[in-house]
Amino acid sequence: MDPKMLKELNKQIQEETYSSYIYLAMATDLEATGYKGLATWMHVQAREEKIHADIFLNYILERGDRAELLAIEKPPSSWLSPLEIFRTAYAHEQHITGRINHIVKVARDLNDNATLNMLQWFVEEQVEEEANASEAVQQLEIVGDDGRGKLMIDREMGTRVFAVPASAPYYPKPGQATGA
Ligand code: OFO
């Protein structure tokens, strides 16, 4: 593929891996502060992000190109509150949406229809990703300092279970699909 496109896709592996890493850091902080349910939710999110990174990697390989893995930055290790965590997650998802839109533009400019096709899944996925994070922010804002409300949200969000996305493009390659 065009080197410009390859560079963007390599960068996206890094972005998605960082997403997985920062959500793992959030899960760790939530666990340490007693929010076991929210931690579970974040662990599931971190696993989904790893899949996003794998999709970009698999796609590069499928096109016969060589992927380059870039350095991953250290994420923060603690936040002020669960609300702060989910606000950060929401802002992060908005950033990722911007990245996807940018890659779509590059693919359009290069008339790279195969990449455009693959990116469509991410365009749709980002709508859901932003909605999930934004809903959590709203719920945490509503309960504010109410301990019981926070416990209820923690229990409810802790029911999230990991599932390999059924319709993900170029996924899985042998060794990548892992069950709940
Ligand atoms: Fe959260 O969607 Fe990928 O990064």
Coordinates of N, CA and C and ligand atoms in Angstrom, one line a residue:
M1 N 0.8 -1.2 0.0 CA 0.0 0.0 0.0 C 0.9 1.3 0.0
D2 N 0.2 2.4 -0.2 CA 1.0 3.6 -0.2 C 1.7 3.8 1.2
P3 N 2.9 4.2 1.2 CA 3.7 4.4 2.4 C 3.0 5.4 3.4
K4 N 2.3 6.4 2.9 CA 1.6 7.3 3.7 C 0.5 6.6 4.5
M5 N -0.2 5.7 3.8 CA -1.3 4.9 4.4 C -0.7 4.0 5.5
L6 N 0.4 3.3 5.1 CA 1.0 2.3 6.0 C 1.4 3.0 7.3
K7 N 2.0 4.3 7.2 CA 2.4 5.0 8.3 C 1.2 5.3 9.3
E8 N 0.1 5.7 8.7 CA -1.1 6.0 9.5 C -1.6 4.7 10.2
L9 N -1.6 3.6 9.5 CA -2.1 2.4 10.1 C -1.2 1.9 11.2
N10 N 0.1 2.0 11.0 CA 1.1 1.7 12.1 C 0.8 2.6 13.3
K11 N 0.6 3.8 13.0 CA 0.3 4.8 14.1 C -0.9 4.4 14.9
Q12 N -1.9 3.8 14.1 CA -3.2 3.4 14.7 C -3.0 2.2 15.6
I13 N -2.1 1.3 15.2 CA -1.8 0.2 16.1 C -1.3 0.7 17.5
Q14 N -0.5 1.7 17.4 CA 0.1 2.3 18.6 C -1.1 3.0 19.4
E15 N -1.9 3.7 18.7 CA -3.1 4.4 19.4 C -4.0 3.4 20.1
E16 N -4.3 2.3 19.4 CA -5.2 1.4 20.0 C -4.6 0.6 21.1
T17 N -3.3 0.4 21.0 CA -2.6 -0.3 22.1 C -2.5 0.6 23.3
Y18 N -2.3 1.9 23.0 CA -2.3 2.8 24.2 C -3.6 2.9 24.8
S19 N -4.7 2.8 24.0 CA -6.1 2.8 24.5 C -6.2 1.6 25.5
S20 N -5.7 0.4 25.1 CA -5.8 -0.7 25.9 C -5.0 -0.5 27.2
Y21 N -3.9 0.1 27.1 CA -3.0 0.3 28.2 C -3.5 1.3 29.2
I22 N -4.1 2.4 28.7 CA -4.7 3.4 29.6 C -5.9 2.9 30.3
Y23 N -6.7 2.0 29.6 CA -7.9 1.5 30.3 C -7.5 0.4 31.3
L24 N -6.4 -0.2 31.0 CA -5.8 -1.2 32.0 C -5.4 -0.4 33.3
A25 N -4.8 0.8 33.1 CA -4.3 1.6 34.2 C -5.6 2.1 34.9
M26 N -6.6 2.4 34.2 CA -7.9 2.9 34.9 C -8.5 1.7 35.7
A27 N -8.5 0.5 35.1 CA -9.0 -0.7 35.8 C -8.2 -0.9 37.1
T28 N -6.9 -0.7 37.0 CA -6.0 -0.9 38.2 C -6.4 0.1 39.3
D29 N -6.6 1.4 38.9 CA -6.9 2.4 39.9 C -8.3 2.2 40.5
L30 N -9.2 1.8 39.6 CA -10.6 1.5 40.1 C -10.6 0.3 41.1
E31 N -9.8 -0.7 40.8 CA -9.7 -1.8 41.7 C -9.1 -1.4 43.0
A32 N -8.1 -0.6 43.0 CA -7.4 -0.1 44.2 C -8.3 0.7 45.1
T33 N -9.2 1.4 44.5 CA -10.1 2.3 45.2 C -11.5 1.7 45.6
G34 N -11.6 0.4 45.3 CA -12.8 -0.3 45.7 C -13.9 -0.4 44.7
Y35 N -13.7 0.1 43.6 CA -14.8 0.0 42.5 C -14.6 -1.2 41.7
K36 N -14.9 -2.4 42.2 CA -14.6 -3.6 41.5 C -15.4 -3.8 40.2
G37 N -16.6 -3.3 40.2 CA -17.5 -3.4 39.0 C -17.0 -2.5 37.9
L38 N -16.6 -1.3 38.3 CA -16.1 -0.4 37.2 C -14.8 -0.9 36.7
A39 N -14.0 -1.5 37.6 CA -12.7 -2.1 37.2 C -13.0 -3.2 36.2
T40 N -14.0 -4.1 36.4 CA -14.3 -5.1 35.5 C -14.7 -4.6 34.1
W41 N -15.5 -3.5 34.1 CA -15.9 -2.8 32.9 C -14.7 -2.4 32.1
M42 N -13.7 -1.8 32.8 CA -12.5 -1.3 32.2 C -11.6 -2.4 31.7
H43 N -11.6 -3.5 32.4 CA -10.8 -4.7 31.9 C -11.3 -5.2 30.6
V44 N -12.7 -5.2 30.5 CA -13.3 -5.7 29.2 C -13.0 -4.7 28.1
Q45 N -13.0 -3.4 28.5 CA -12.7 -2.3 27.5 C -11.2 -2.5 27.0
A46 N -10.3 -2.7 27.9 CA -8.9 -2.9 27.6 C -8.7 -4.1 26.6
R47 N -9.5 -5.1 26.8 CA -9.4 -6.3 25.9 C -9.9 -6.0 24.5
E48 N -11.0 -5.2 24.5 CA -11.6 -4.8 23.2 C -10.6 -4.0 22.4
E49 N -9.9 -3.1 23.1 CA -8.9 -2.2 22.5 C -7.7 -3.0 21.9
K50 N -7.4 -4.1 22.6 CA -6.3 -4.9 22.1 C -6.7 -5.5 20.7
I51 N -8.0 -5.9 20.7 CA -8.6 -6.4 19.4 C -8.5 -5.4 18.3
H52 N -8.8 -4.1 18.7 CA -8.8 -3.0 17.7 C -7.3 -3.0 17.1
A53 N -6.3 -3.0 18.0 CA -4.9 -3.0 17.5 C -4.6 -4.2 16.6
D54 N -5.1 -5.4 17.0 CA -4.9 -6.6 16.2 C -5.5 -6.4 14.8
I55 N -6.7 -5.8 14.8 CA -7.3 -5.7 13.4 C -6.4 -4.9 12.5
F56 N -5.9 -3.7 13.0 CA -5.0 -2.9 12.1 C -3.8 -3.7 11.7
L57 N -3.2 -4.5 12.7 CA -2.0 -5.3 12.4 C -2.4 -6.3 11.4
N58 N -3.5 -7.0 11.6 CA -3.8 -8.1 10.6 C -4.1 -7.5 9.2
Y59 N -4.7 -6.4 9.2 CA -5.0 -5.8 7.9 C -3.7 -5.4 7.1
I60 N -2.7 -4.9 7.8 CA -1.4 -4.5 7.2 C -0.8 -5.8 6.6
L61 N -0.9 -6.9 7.4 CA -0.3 -8.2 7.0 C -1.0 -8.7 5.8
E62 N -2.4 -8.6 5.8 CA -3.2 -9.1 4.7 C -2.9 -8.4 3.4
R63 N -2.5 -7.1 3.5 CA -2.1 -6.4 2.3 C -0.7 -6.7 1.9
G64 N 0.0 -7.5 2.6 CA 1.3 -7.9 2.2 C 2.4 -6.9 2.6
D65 N 2.0 -6.1 3.6 CA 3.0 -5.1 4.1 C 3.6 -5.5 5.4
R66 N 4.6 -4.8 5.9 CA 5.2 -5.1 7.1 C 4.8 -4.0 8.2
A67 N 4.3 -4.5 9.3 CA 3.9 -3.6 10.3 C 5.1 -3.2 11.2
E68 N 5.0 -2.0 11.7 CA 6.1 -1.5 12.6 C 5.5 -1.1 13.9
L69 N 5.9 -1.8 15.0 CA 5.3 -1.5 16.3 C 6.1 -0.3 16.9
L70 N 5.3 0.7 17.3 CA 5.9 1.9 17.8 C 5.9 1.9 19.4
A71 N 6.6 2.8 20.0 CA 6.7 2.8 21.5 C 5.4 3.2 22.1
I72 N 5.1 2.7 23.2 CA 3.8 3.0 23.9 C 4.2 3.8 25.2
E73 N 3.5 5.0 25.3 CA 3.7 5.9 26.4 C 3.2 5.3 27.7
K74 N 3.8 5.8 28.8 CA 3.3 5.3 30.1 C 2.0 6.1 30.4
P75 N 0.9 5.4 30.8 CA -0.3 6.1 31.1 C -0.3 6.6 32.5
P76 N -1.2 7.5 32.9 CA -1.2 7.9 34.3 C -1.5 6.7 35.2
S77 N -1.2 6.8 36.5 CA -1.5 5.6 37.3 C -2.7 5.9 38.3
S78 N -3.1 7.1 38.4 CA -4.2 7.4 39.3 C -5.0 8.6 38.8
W79 N -6.3 8.6 39.2 CA -7.2 9.7 38.9 C -7.9 10.2 40.1
L80 N -8.5 11.4 40.1 CA -9.2 11.9 41.3 C -10.4 11.1 41.7
S81 N -11.1 10.6 40.8 CA -12.4 9.9 41.1 C -12.8 9.0 39.9
P82 N -13.8 8.1 40.1 CA -14.3 7.4 39.0 C -14.9 8.3 37.9
L83 N -15.5 9.4 38.3 CA -16.0 10.4 37.3 C -14.9 10.9 36.5
E84 N -13.8 11.3 37.1 CA -12.6 11.8 36.4 C -12.1 10.7 35.4
I85 N -12.1 9.5 35.8 CA -11.7 8.4 34.9 C -12.6 8.3 33.7
F86 N -13.9 8.3 33.9 CA -14.8 8.1 32.7 C -14.8 9.4 31.9
R87 N -14.6 10.6 32.5 CA -14.4 11.8 31.7 C -13.2 11.7 30.8
T88 N -12.1 11.2 31.3 CA -10.9 11.0 30.6 C -11.1 10.0 29.5
A89 N -11.8 8.9 29.8 CA -12.1 7.8 28.8 C -12.9 8.4 27.6
Y90 N -13.9 9.2 28.0 CA -14.8 9.8 27.0 C -13.9 10.7 26.0
A91 N -13.1 11.6 26.7 CA -12.3 12.5 25.9 C -11.3 11.7 25.0
H92 N -10.8 10.5 25.5 CA -9.9 9.7 24.8 C -10.6 9.1 23.5
E93 N -11.9 8.6 23.8 CA -12.6 8.1 22.6 C -12.9 9.1 21.6
Q94 N -13.1 10.4 22.0 CA -13.3 11.5 21.0 C -12.0 11.7 20.2
H95 N -10.9 11.5 20.9 CA -9.6 11.6 20.2 C -9.5 10.5 19.2
I96 N -9.9 9.3 19.6 CA -9.7 8.2 18.7 C -10.7 8.3 17.4
T97 N -11.9 8.8 17.7 CA -12.8 9.1 16.6 C -12.1 10.1 15.6
G98 N -11.4 11.1 16.1 CA -10.7 12.1 15.3 C -9.6 11.4 14.4
R99 N -8.9 10.4 15.1 CA -7.9 9.7 14.4 C -8.5 8.9 13.2
I100 N -9.6 8.2 13.5 CA -10.3 7.3 12.5 C -10.7 8.2 11.3
N101 N -11.3 9.4 11.7 CA -11.8 10.3 10.6 C -10.6 10.8 9.8
H102 N -9.5 11.0 10.4 CA -8.3 11.4 9.7 C -7.8 10.3 8.8
I103 N -7.8 9.1 9.2 CA -7.3 8.0 8.4 C -8.3 7.8 7.2
V104 N -9.5 8.0 7.5 CA -10.5 7.9 6.4 C -10.2 8.9 5.3
K105 N -9.8 10.1 5.7 CA -9.5 11.2 4.8 C -8.3 10.8 3.9
V106 N -7.3 10.3 4.6 CA -6.0 9.9 3.9 C -6.4 8.8 2.9
A107 N -7.2 7.9 3.3 CA -7.6 6.8 2.4 C -8.3 7.3 1.2
R108 N -9.2 8.2 1.4 CA -10.0 8.8 0.3 C -9.1 9.5 -0.6
D109 N -8.1 10.3 -0.1 CA -7.2 11.1 -0.9 C -6.4 10.2 -1.8
L110 N -6.1 9.0 -1.2 CA -5.2 8.0 -2.0 C -6.0 7.1 -2.8
N111 N -7.4 7.2 -2.8 CA -8.3 6.3 -3.5 C -8.0 4.9 -3.1
D112 N -7.8 4.7 -1.8 CA -7.5 3.4 -1.2 C -8.8 2.8 -0.7
N113 N -9.6 2.1 -1.6 CA -10.9 1.7 -1.3 C -10.9 0.5 -0.3
A114 N -9.9 -0.4 -0.4 CA -9.8 -1.5 0.5 C -9.7 -1.0 2.0
T115 N -8.9 0.0 2.2 CA -8.7 0.6 3.5 C -10.0 1.3 4.0
L116 N -10.6 2.0 3.0 CA -11.8 2.7 3.4 C -12.9 1.7 3.9
N117 N -12.9 0.6 3.2 CA -13.9 -0.5 3.5 C -13.6 -1.0 4.9
M118 N -12.4 -1.3 5.2 CA -12.0 -1.8 6.6 C -12.3 -0.8 7.6
L119 N -12.1 0.5 7.3 CA -12.3 1.6 8.3 C -13.7 1.8 8.7
Q120 N -14.6 1.4 7.8 CA -16.1 1.5 8.0 C -16.5 0.9 9.4
W121 N -15.9 -0.2 9.7 CA -16.2 -0.9 10.9 C -15.9 0.0 12.1
F122 N -14.7 0.7 12.0 CA -14.3 1.5 13.1 C -15.1 2.8 13.2
V123 N -15.6 3.3 12.0 CA -16.4 4.5 12.1 C -17.7 4.2 12.9
E124 N -18.3 3.0 12.7 CA -19.5 2.6 13.4 C -19.1 2.3 14.9
E125 N -18.0 1.6 15.1 CA -17.6 1.2 16.4 C -17.4 2.5 17.3
Q126 N -16.9 3.5 16.7 CA -16.6 4.7 17.5 C -17.9 5.4 18.0
V127 N -19.0 5.3 17.2 CA -20.2 5.8 17.7 C -20.6 5.1 19.0
E128 N -20.5 3.8 19.1 CA -20.8 3.0 20.3 C -19.8 3.3 21.4
E129 N -18.5 3.4 21.0 CA -17.5 3.7 22.1 C -17.7 5.0 22.8
E130 N -18.0 6.0 22.0 CA -18.3 7.3 22.6 C -19.6 7.3 23.4
A131 N -20.6 6.6 22.9 CA -21.9 6.6 23.6 C -21.7 5.9 25.0
N132 N -21.0 4.8 25.0 CA -20.8 4.0 26.3 C -20.1 4.9 27.3
A133 N -19.0 5.5 26.9 CA -18.2 6.3 27.8 C -19.0 7.5 28.3
S134 N -19.8 8.2 27.4 CA -20.6 9.3 27.7 C -21.7 9.0 28.7
E135 N -22.3 7.8 28.5 CA -23.4 7.3 29.4 C -22.9 7.1 30.8
A136 N -21.7 6.6 30.9 CA -21.1 6.3 32.2 C -20.8 7.7 32.9
V137 N -20.3 8.7 32.1 CA -20.1 10.0 32.7 C -21.4 10.6 33.2
Q138 N -22.4 10.5 32.4 CA -23.7 11.1 32.8 C -24.2 10.4 34.1
Q139 N -24.2 9.1 34.2 CA -24.7 8.4 35.4 C -23.9 8.8 36.6
L140 N -22.5 8.9 36.4 CA -21.7 9.2 37.6 C -22.0 10.7 38.0
E141 N -22.3 11.5 37.0 CA -22.6 12.9 37.4 C -23.9 13.0 38.1
I142 N -24.9 12.2 37.7 CA -26.2 12.2 38.4 C -26.1 11.8 39.8
V143 N -25.3 10.7 40.1 CA -25.2 10.3 41.5 C -24.3 11.2 42.4
G144 N -23.4 11.9 41.7 CA -22.5 12.8 42.5 C -21.8 12.1 43.6
D145 N -22.1 12.6 44.9 CA -21.4 12.1 46.0 C -22.2 11.0 46.8
D146 N -23.3 10.7 46.2 CA -24.2 9.7 46.8 C -23.6 8.3 46.8
G147 N -23.1 7.8 47.9 CA -22.4 6.5 48.0 C -23.2 5.3 47.5
R148 N -24.6 5.3 47.8 CA -25.4 4.2 47.4 C -25.5 4.2 45.9
G149 N -25.7 5.4 45.3 CA -25.8 5.5 43.9 C -24.6 5.0 43.2
K150 N -23.4 5.4 43.8 CA -22.1 4.9 43.2 C -22.0 3.4 43.2
L151 N -22.5 2.9 44.4 CA -22.4 1.4 44.5 C -23.3 0.7 43.5
M152 N -24.5 1.3 43.2 CA -25.4 0.7 42.3 C -24.8 0.7 40.9
I153 N -24.2 1.9 40.5 CA -23.5 2.0 39.2 C -22.4 0.9 39.1
D154 N -21.7 0.8 40.2 CA -20.5 -0.1 40.2 C -21.0 -1.6 40.0
R155 N -22.1 -1.9 40.6 CA -22.7 -3.3 40.4 C -23.2 -3.5 39.0
E156 N -23.9 -2.5 38.5 CA -24.5 -2.6 37.2 C -23.4 -2.7 36.1
M157 N -22.4 -1.8 36.2 CA -21.4 -1.8 35.2 C -20.4 -3.0 35.3
G158 N -20.4 -3.6 36.5 CA -19.6 -4.8 36.7 C -20.2 -6.1 36.0
T159 N -21.4 -6.0 35.5 CA -22.0 -7.2 34.8 C -21.5 -7.3 33.4
R160 N -20.7 -6.3 32.9 CA -20.2 -6.3 31.5 C -19.3 -7.6 31.3
V161 N -19.6 -8.3 30.2 CA -18.7 -9.4 29.9 C -18.0 -9.3 28.6
F162 N -16.8 -9.8 28.5 CA -16.1 -9.7 27.3 C -16.6 -10.7 26.2
A163 N -16.7 -10.2 25.0 CA -17.1 -11.1 23.9 C -16.3 -10.7 22.7
V164 N -15.8 -11.7 22.0 CA -15.1 -11.4 20.7 C -16.1 -10.8 19.7
P165 N -15.8 -9.6 19.2 CA -16.8 -9.0 18.3 C -17.0 -9.9 17.0
A166 N -18.2 -10.2 16.8 CA -18.6 -11.1 15.7 C -18.2 -10.6 14.3
S167 N -18.4 -9.4 14.1 CA -18.3 -8.9 12.7 C -17.0 -8.1 12.5
A168 N -16.0 -8.2 13.4 CA -14.8 -7.5 13.2 C -14.0 -7.9 11.9
P169 N -13.6 -6.9 11.1 CA -12.9 -7.3 9.9 C -11.4 -7.8 10.2
Y170 N -11.0 -8.8 9.4 CA -9.6 -9.3 9.5 C -9.3 -9.8 10.9
Y171 N -10.3 -10.3 11.6 CA -10.0 -10.8 12.9 C -10.9 -12.0 13.2
P172 N -10.4 -13.1 13.9 CA -9.0 -13.1 14.4 C -8.1 -13.9 13.5
K173 N -6.8 -13.8 13.7 CA -5.9 -14.7 13.1 C -5.7 -15.8 14.2
P174 N -5.2 -17.0 13.8 CA -5.0 -18.0 14.8 C -4.2 -17.5 16.0
G175 N -4.7 -17.8 17.2 CA -4.0 -17.4 18.4 C -4.5 -16.1 19.0
Q176 N -5.3 -15.4 18.2 CA -5.8 -14.1 18.7 C -7.1 -14.2 19.4
A177 N -8.0 -15.1 19.0 CA -9.4 -15.2 19.5 C -9.3 -15.8 20.9
T178 N -9.8 -15.0 21.9 CA -9.8 -15.6 23.2 C -11.2 -15.4 23.8
G179 N -11.7 -16.4 24.5 CA -13.0 -16.4 25.0 C -13.1 -15.5 26.3
A180 N -14.3 -15.5 26.9 CA -14.5 -14.8 28.1 C -13.7 -15.3 29.2
Ligands
OFO1 FE1 -12.1 2.7 22.1 O1 -12.0 2.3 20.3 FE2 -10.4 1.6 19.9 O2 -9.4 2.9 20.6

